[in-house]
PDB file of C-alpha atoms in Angstrom:
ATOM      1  CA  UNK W   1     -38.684  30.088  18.860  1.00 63.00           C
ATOM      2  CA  UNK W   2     -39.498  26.797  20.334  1.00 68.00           C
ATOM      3  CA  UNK W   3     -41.327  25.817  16.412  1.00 75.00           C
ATOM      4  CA  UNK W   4     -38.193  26.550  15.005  1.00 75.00           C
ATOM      5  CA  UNK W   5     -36.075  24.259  17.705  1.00 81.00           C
ATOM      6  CA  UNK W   6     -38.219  21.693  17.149  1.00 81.00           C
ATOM      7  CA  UNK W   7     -38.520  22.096  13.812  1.00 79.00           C
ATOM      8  CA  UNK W   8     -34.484  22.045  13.220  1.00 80.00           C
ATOM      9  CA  UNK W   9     -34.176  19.138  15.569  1.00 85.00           C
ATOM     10  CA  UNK W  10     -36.313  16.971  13.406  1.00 83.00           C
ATOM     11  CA  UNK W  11     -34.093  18.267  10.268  1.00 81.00           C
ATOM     12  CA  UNK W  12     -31.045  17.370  12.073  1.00 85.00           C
ATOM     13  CA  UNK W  13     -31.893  13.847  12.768  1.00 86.00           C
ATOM     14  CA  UNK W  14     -33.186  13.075   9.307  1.00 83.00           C
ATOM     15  CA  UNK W  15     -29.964  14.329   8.124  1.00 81.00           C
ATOM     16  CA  UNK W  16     -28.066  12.550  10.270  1.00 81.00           C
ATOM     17  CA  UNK W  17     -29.949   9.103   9.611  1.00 82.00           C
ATOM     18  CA  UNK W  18     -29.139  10.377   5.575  1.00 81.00           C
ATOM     19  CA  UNK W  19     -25.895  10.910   5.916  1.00 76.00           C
ATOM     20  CA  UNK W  20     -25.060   7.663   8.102  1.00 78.00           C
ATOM     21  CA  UNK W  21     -27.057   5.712   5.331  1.00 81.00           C
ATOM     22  CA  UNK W  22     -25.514   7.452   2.592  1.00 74.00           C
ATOM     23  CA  UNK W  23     -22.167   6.978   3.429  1.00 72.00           C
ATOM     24  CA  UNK W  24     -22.730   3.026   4.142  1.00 73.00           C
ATOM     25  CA  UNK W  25     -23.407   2.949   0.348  1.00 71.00           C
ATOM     26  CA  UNK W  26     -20.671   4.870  -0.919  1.00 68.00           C
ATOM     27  CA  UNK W  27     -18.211   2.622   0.993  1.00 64.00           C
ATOM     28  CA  UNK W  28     -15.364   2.639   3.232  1.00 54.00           C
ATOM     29  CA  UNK W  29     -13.003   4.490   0.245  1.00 51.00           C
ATOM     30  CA  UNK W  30     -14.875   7.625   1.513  1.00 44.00           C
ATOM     31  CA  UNK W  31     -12.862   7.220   5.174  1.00 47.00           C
ATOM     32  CA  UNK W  32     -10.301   5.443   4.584  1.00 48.00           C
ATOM     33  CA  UNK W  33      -8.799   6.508   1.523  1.00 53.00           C
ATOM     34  CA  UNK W  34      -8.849  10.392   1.121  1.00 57.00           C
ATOM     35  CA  UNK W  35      -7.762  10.759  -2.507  1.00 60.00           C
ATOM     36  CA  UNK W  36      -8.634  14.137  -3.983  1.00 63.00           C
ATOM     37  CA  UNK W  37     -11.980  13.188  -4.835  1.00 67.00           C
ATOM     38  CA  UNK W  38     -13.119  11.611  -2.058  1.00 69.00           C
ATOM     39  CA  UNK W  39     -12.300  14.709  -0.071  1.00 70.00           C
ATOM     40  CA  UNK W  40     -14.248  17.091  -1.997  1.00 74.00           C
ATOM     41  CA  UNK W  41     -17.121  14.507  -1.995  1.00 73.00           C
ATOM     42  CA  UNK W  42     -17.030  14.317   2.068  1.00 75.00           C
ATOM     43  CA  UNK W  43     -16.918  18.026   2.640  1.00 80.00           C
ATOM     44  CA  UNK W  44     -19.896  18.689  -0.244  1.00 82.00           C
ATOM     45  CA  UNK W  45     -22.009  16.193   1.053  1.00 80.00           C
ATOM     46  CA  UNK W  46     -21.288  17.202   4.768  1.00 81.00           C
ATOM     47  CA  UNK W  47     -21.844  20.943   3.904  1.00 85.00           C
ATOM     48  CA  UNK W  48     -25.065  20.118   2.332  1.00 84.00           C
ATOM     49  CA  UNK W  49     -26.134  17.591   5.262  1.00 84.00           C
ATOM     50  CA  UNK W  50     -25.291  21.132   7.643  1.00 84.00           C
ATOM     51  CA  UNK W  51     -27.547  23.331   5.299  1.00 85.00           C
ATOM     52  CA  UNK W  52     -30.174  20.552   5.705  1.00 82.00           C
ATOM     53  CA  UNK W  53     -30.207  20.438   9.101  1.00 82.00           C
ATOM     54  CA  UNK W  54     -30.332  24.062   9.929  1.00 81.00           C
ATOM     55  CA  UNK W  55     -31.774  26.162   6.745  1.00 81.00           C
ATOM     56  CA  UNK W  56     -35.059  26.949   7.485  1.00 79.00           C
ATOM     57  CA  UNK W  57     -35.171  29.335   4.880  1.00 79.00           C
ATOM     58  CA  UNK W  58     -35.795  27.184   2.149  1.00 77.00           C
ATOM     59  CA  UNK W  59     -37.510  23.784   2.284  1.00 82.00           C
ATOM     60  CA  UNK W  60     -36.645  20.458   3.598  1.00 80.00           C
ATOM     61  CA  UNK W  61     -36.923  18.530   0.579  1.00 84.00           C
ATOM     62  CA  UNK W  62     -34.520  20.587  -1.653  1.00 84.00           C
ATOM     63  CA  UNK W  63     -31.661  19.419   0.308  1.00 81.00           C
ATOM     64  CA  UNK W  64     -32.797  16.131   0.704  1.00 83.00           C
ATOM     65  CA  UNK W  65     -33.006  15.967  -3.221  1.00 86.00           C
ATOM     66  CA  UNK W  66     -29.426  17.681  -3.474  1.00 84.00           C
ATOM     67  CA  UNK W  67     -27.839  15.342  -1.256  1.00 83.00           C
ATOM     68  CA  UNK W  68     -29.160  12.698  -3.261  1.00 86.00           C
ATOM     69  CA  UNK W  69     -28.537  13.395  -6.249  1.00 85.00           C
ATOM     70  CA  UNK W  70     -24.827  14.286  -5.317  1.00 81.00           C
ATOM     71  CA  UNK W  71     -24.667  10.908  -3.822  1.00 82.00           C
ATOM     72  CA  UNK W  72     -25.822   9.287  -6.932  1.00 84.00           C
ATOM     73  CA  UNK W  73     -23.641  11.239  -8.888  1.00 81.00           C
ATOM     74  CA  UNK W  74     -20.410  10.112  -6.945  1.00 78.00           C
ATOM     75  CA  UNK W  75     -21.666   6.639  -6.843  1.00 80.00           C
ATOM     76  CA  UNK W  76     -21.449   6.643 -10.707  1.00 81.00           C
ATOM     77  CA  UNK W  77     -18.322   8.437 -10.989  1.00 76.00           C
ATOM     78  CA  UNK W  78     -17.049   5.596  -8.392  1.00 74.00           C
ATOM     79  CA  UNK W  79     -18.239   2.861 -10.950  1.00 79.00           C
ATOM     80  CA  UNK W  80     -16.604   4.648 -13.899  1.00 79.00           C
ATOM     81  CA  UNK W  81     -13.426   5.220 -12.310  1.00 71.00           C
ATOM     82  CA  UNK W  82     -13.264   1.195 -11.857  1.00 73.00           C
ATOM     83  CA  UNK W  83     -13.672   0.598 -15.626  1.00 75.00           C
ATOM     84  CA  UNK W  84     -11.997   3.467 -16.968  1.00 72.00           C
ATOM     85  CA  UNK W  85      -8.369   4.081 -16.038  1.00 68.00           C
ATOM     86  CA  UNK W  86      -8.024   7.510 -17.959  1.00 71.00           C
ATOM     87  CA  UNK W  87     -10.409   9.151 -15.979  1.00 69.00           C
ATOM     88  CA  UNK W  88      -9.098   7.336 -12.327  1.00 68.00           C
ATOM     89  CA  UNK W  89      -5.919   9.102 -13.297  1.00 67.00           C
ATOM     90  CA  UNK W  90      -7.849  12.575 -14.057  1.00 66.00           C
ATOM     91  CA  UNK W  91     -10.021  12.442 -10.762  1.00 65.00           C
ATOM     92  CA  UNK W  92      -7.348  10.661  -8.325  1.00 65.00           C
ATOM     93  CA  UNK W  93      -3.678  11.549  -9.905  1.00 68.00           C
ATOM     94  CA  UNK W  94      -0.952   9.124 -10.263  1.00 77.00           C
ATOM     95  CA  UNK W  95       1.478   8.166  -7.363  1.00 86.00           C
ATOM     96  CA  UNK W  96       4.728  10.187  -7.955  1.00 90.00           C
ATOM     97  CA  UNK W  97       8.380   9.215  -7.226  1.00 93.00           C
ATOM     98  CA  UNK W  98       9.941  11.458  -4.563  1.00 93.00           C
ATOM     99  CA  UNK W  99      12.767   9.549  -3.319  1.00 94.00           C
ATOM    100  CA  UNK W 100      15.334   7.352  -5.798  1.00 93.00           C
ATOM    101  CA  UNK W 101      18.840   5.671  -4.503  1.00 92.00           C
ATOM    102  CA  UNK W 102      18.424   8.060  -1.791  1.00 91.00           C
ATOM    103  CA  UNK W 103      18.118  11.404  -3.478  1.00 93.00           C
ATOM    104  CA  UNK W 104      15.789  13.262  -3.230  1.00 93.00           C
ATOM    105  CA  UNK W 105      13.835  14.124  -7.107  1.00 93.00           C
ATOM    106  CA  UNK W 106      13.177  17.735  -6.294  1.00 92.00           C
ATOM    107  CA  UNK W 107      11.304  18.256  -9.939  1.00 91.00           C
ATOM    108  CA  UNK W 108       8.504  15.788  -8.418  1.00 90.00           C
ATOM    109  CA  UNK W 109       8.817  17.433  -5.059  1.00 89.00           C
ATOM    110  CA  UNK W 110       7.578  21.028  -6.474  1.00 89.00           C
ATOM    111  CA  UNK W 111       4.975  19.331  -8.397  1.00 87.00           C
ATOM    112  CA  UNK W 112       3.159  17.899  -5.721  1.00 86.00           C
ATOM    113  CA  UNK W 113       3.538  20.957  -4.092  1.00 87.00           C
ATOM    114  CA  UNK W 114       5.234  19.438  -0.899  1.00 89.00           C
ATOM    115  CA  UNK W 115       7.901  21.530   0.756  1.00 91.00           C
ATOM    116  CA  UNK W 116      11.422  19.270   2.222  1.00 91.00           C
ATOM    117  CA  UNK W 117      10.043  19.590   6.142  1.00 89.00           C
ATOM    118  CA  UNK W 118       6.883  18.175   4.904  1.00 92.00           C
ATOM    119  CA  UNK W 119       8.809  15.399   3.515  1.00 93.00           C
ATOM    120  CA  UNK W 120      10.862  14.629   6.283  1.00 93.00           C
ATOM    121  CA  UNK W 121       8.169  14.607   8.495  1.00 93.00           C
ATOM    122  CA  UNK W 122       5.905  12.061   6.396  1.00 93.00           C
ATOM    123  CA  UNK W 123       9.719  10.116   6.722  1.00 95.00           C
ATOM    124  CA  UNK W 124       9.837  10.175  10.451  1.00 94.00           C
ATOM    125  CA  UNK W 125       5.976   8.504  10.755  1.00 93.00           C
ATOM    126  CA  UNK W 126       7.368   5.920   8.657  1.00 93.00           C
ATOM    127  CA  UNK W 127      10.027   5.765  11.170  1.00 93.00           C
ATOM    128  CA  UNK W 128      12.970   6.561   8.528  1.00 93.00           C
ATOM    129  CA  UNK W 129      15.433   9.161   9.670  1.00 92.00           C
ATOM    130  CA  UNK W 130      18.256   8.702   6.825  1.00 93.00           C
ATOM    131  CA  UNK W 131      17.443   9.254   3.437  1.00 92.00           C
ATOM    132  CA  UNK W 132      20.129   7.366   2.119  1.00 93.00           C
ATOM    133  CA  UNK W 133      18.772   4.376   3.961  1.00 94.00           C
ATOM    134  CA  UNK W 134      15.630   4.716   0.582  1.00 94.00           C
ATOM    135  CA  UNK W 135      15.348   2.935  -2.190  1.00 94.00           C
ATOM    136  CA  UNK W 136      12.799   4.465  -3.305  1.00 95.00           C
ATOM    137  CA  UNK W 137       9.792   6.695  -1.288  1.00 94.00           C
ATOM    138  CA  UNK W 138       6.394   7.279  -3.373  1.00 94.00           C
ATOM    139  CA  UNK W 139       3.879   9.472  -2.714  1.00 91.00           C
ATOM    140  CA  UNK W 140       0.559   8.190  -2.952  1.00 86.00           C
ATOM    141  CA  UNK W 141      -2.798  10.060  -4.492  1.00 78.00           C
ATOM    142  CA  UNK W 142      -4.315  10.201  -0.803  1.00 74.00           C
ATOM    143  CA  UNK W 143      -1.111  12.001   0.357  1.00 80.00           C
ATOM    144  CA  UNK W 144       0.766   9.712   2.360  1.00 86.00           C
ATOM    145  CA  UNK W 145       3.948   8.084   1.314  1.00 92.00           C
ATOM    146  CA  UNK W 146       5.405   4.757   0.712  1.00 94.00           C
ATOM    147  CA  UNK W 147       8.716   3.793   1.539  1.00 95.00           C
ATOM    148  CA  UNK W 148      11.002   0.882   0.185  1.00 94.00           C
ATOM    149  CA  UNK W 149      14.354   0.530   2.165  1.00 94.00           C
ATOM    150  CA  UNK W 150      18.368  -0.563   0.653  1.00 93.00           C
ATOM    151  CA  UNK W 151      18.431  -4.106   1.320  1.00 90.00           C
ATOM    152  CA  UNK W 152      21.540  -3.684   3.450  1.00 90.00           C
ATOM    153  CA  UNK W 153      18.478  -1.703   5.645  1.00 89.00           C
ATOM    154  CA  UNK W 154      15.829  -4.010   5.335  1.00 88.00           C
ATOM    155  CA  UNK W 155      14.676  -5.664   9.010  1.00 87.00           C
ATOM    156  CA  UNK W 156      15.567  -9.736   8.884  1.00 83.00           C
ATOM    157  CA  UNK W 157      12.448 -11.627   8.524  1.00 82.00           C
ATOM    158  CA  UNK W 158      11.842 -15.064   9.627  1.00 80.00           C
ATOM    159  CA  UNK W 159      12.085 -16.415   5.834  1.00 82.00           C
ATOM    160  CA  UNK W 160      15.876 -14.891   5.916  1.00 82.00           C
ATOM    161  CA  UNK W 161      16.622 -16.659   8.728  1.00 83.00           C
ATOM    162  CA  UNK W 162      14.993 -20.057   7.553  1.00 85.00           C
ATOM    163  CA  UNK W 163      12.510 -19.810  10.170  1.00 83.00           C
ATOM    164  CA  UNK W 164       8.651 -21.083  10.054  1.00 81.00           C
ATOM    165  CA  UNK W 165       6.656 -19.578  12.726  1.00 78.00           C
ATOM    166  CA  UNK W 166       3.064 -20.796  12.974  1.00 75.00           C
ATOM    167  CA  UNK W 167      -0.130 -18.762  11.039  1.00 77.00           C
ATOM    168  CA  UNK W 168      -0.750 -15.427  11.987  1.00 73.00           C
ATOM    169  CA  UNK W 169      -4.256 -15.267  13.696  1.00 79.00           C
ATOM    170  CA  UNK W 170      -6.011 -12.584  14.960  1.00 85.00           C
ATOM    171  CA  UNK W 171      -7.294 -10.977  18.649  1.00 91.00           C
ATOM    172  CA  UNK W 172     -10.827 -12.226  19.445  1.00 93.00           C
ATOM    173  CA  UNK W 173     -13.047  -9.868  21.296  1.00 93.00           C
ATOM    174  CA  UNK W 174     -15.175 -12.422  23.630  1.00 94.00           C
ATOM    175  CA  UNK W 175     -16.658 -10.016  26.905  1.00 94.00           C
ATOM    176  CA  UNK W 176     -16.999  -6.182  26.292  1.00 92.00           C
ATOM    177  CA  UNK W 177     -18.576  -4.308  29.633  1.00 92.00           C
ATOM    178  CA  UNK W 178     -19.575  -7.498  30.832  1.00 92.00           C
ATOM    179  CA  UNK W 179     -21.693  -8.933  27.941  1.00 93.00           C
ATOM    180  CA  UNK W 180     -20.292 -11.944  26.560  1.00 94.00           C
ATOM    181  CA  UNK W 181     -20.674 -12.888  22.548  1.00 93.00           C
ATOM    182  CA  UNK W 182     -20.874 -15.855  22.251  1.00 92.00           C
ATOM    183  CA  UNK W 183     -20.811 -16.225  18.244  1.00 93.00           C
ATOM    184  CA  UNK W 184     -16.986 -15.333  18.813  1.00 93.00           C
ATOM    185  CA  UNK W 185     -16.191 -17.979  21.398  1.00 92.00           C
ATOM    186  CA  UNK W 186     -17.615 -20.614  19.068  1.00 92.00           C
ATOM    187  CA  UNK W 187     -15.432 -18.767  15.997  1.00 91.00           C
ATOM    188  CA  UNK W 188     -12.806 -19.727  18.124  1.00 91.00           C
ATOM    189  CA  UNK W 189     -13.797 -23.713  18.851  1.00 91.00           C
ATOM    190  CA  UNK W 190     -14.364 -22.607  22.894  1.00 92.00           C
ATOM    191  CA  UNK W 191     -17.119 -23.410  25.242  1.00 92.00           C
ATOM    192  CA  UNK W 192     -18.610 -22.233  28.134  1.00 93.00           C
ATOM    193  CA  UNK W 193     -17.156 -24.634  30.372  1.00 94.00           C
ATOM    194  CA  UNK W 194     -13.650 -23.873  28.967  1.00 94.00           C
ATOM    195  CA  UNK W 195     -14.238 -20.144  29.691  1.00 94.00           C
ATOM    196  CA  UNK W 196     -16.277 -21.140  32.839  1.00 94.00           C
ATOM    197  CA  UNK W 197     -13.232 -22.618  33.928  1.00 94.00           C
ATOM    198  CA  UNK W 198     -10.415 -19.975  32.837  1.00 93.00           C
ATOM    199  CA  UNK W 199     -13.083 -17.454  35.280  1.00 94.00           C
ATOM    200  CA  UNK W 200     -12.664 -19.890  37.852  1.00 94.00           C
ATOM    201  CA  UNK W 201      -8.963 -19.745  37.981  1.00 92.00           C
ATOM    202  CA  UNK W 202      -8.713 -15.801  38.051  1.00 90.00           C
ATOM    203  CA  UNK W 203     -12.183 -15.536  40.928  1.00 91.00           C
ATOM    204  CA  UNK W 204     -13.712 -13.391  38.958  1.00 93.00           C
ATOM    205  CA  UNK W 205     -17.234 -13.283  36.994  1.00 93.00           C
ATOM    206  CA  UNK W 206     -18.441 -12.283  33.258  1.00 94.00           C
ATOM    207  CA  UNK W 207     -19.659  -9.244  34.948  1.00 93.00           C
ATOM    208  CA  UNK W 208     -15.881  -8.452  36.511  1.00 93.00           C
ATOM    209  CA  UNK W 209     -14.407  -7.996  33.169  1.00 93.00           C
ATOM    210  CA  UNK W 210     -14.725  -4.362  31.074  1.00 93.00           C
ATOM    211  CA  UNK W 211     -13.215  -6.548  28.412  1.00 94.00           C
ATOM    212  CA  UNK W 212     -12.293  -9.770  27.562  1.00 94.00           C
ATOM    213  CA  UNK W 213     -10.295 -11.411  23.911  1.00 95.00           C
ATOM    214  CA  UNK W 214      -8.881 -14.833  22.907  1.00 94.00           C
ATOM    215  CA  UNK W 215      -5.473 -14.000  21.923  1.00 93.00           C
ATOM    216  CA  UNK W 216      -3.700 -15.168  18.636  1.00 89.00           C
ATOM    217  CA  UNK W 217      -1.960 -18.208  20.711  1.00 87.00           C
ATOM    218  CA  UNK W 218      -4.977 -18.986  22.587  1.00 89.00           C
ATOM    219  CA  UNK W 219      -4.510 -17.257  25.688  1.00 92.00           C
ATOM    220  CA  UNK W 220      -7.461 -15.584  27.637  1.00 94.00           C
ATOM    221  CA  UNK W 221      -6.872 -11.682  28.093  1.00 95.00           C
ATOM    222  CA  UNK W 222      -8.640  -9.959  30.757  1.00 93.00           C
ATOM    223  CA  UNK W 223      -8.990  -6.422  31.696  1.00 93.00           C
ATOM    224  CA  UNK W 224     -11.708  -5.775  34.823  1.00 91.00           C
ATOM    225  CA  UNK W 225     -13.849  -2.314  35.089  1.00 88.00           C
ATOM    226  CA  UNK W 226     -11.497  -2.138  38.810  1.00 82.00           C
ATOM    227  CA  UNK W 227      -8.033  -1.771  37.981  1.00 74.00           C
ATOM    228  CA  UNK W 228      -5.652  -2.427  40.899  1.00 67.00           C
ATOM    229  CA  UNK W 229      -2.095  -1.427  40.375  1.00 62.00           C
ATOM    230  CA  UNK W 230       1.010  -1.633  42.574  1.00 63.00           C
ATOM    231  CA  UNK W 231       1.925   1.905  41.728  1.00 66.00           C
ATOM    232  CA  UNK W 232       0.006   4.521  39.767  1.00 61.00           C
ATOM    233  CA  UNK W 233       2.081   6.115  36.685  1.00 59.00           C
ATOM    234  CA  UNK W 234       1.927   9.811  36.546  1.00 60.00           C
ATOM    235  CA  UNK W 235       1.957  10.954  33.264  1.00 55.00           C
ATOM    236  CA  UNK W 236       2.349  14.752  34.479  1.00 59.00           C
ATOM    237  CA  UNK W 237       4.179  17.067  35.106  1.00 60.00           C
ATOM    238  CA  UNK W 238       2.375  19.190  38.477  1.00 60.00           C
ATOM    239  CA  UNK W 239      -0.100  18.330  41.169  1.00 64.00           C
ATOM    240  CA  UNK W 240      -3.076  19.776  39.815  1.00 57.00           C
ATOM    241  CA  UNK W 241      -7.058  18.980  39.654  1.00 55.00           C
ATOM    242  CA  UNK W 242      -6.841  17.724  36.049  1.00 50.00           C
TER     243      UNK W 242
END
């Protein structure tokens, strides 16, 4: 009994350290964007990663060479699918027109197989409640949906209104659990005397602050590991231990 725990521990890790690897070279398109493919390659490769792991029927090295060579496989379907649009179509599908002038195509609908509640829900996470506010709403291969507004429904943007606001920038981390990287403080043209002194100002140390960012305008943001807070917000609904 103990062999065999042992013995499925080491599998586990291997496959674990095999999987993590595996995935880094297949790319982010196997999280982020779940077409049809992708999600038959993530639960094949996990299923055979599982059968690594705890089969002890049959040996380690089979699944290690399956996992591989499914791996490989979807690596050079990925290439082909960049070259050859035919076959993107065949393995991904096409996006399909659900929505036009605010009506909905029904004919489209049935052929994705997606029912009107499942439509109006996708709607509401796009924060659309009137379909007659739609141009046009697409449905995309990895199943979520695009929408395009009327104009008349379109929010003003700052070009509309002959506004120029200054260049986007993004959130800097600079202290997580008290560590402080300093590779992103000198991304962001700061030193530690600048950050010495924005401590300073607050009383507090590097090893105050659970975590730490330069914000887009240049503004320190601090949040400490103790919290202190005028009044605590309740988020429910009876006194109870949890």
């Amino acid at each position: 009994m103990m062999e065999e725990t042992w013995v499925v521990a080491v599998r586990s890790i291997i496959a674990f350290l095999t999987l993590m690897i595996y995935t880094r070279v297949l790319g982010k398109q196997q999280m982020g964007n779940l077409t049809y493919f992708d999600y038959i390659n993530g639960i094949t490769i996990g299923s055979i990663a599982g059968t690594f792991a705890t089969d002890l029927s049959s040996k380690a090295w089979i699944h290690f060479v399956a996992l591989t060579i499914f791996t490989i496989v979807t690596i050079i379907f990925q290439y082909i699918t960049l070259k050859n649009r035919t076959i993107t179509k065949l393995l991904d599908s096409d996006p399909t027109l659900v929505i036009q002038d605010g009506k909905i195509l029904e004919q489209n609908l049935n052929k994705m197989r997606v029912k009107f509640d499942e439509l109006t829900m996708m709607l509401r996470q796009k924060d659309v409640f009137d379909i007659t506010t739609l141009s046009y709403a697409i449905l995309e291969p990895d199943g979520n949906i695009s929408v395009v507004l009327k104009p008349e429904h379109q929010p003003l943007t700052a070009k509309d209104m002959n506004l120029h606001p200054p260049k986007s920038r993004l959130m800097t981390e600079l202290i997580i659990d008290g560590v402080l990287i300093k590779q992103n403080l000198k991304e962001r043209h700061k030193d530690m005397n600048w950050l010495t002194e924005q401590l300073k100002k607050k009383k507090i140390t590097i090893q105050d602050i659970a975590f730490a960012a330069i914000l887009p305008n240049d503004k320190l943001y601090i949040d400490l590991f103790q919290d202190h807070f005028a009044e605590k917000t309740d988020m429910g609904d009876y006194e109870g231990p949890f």
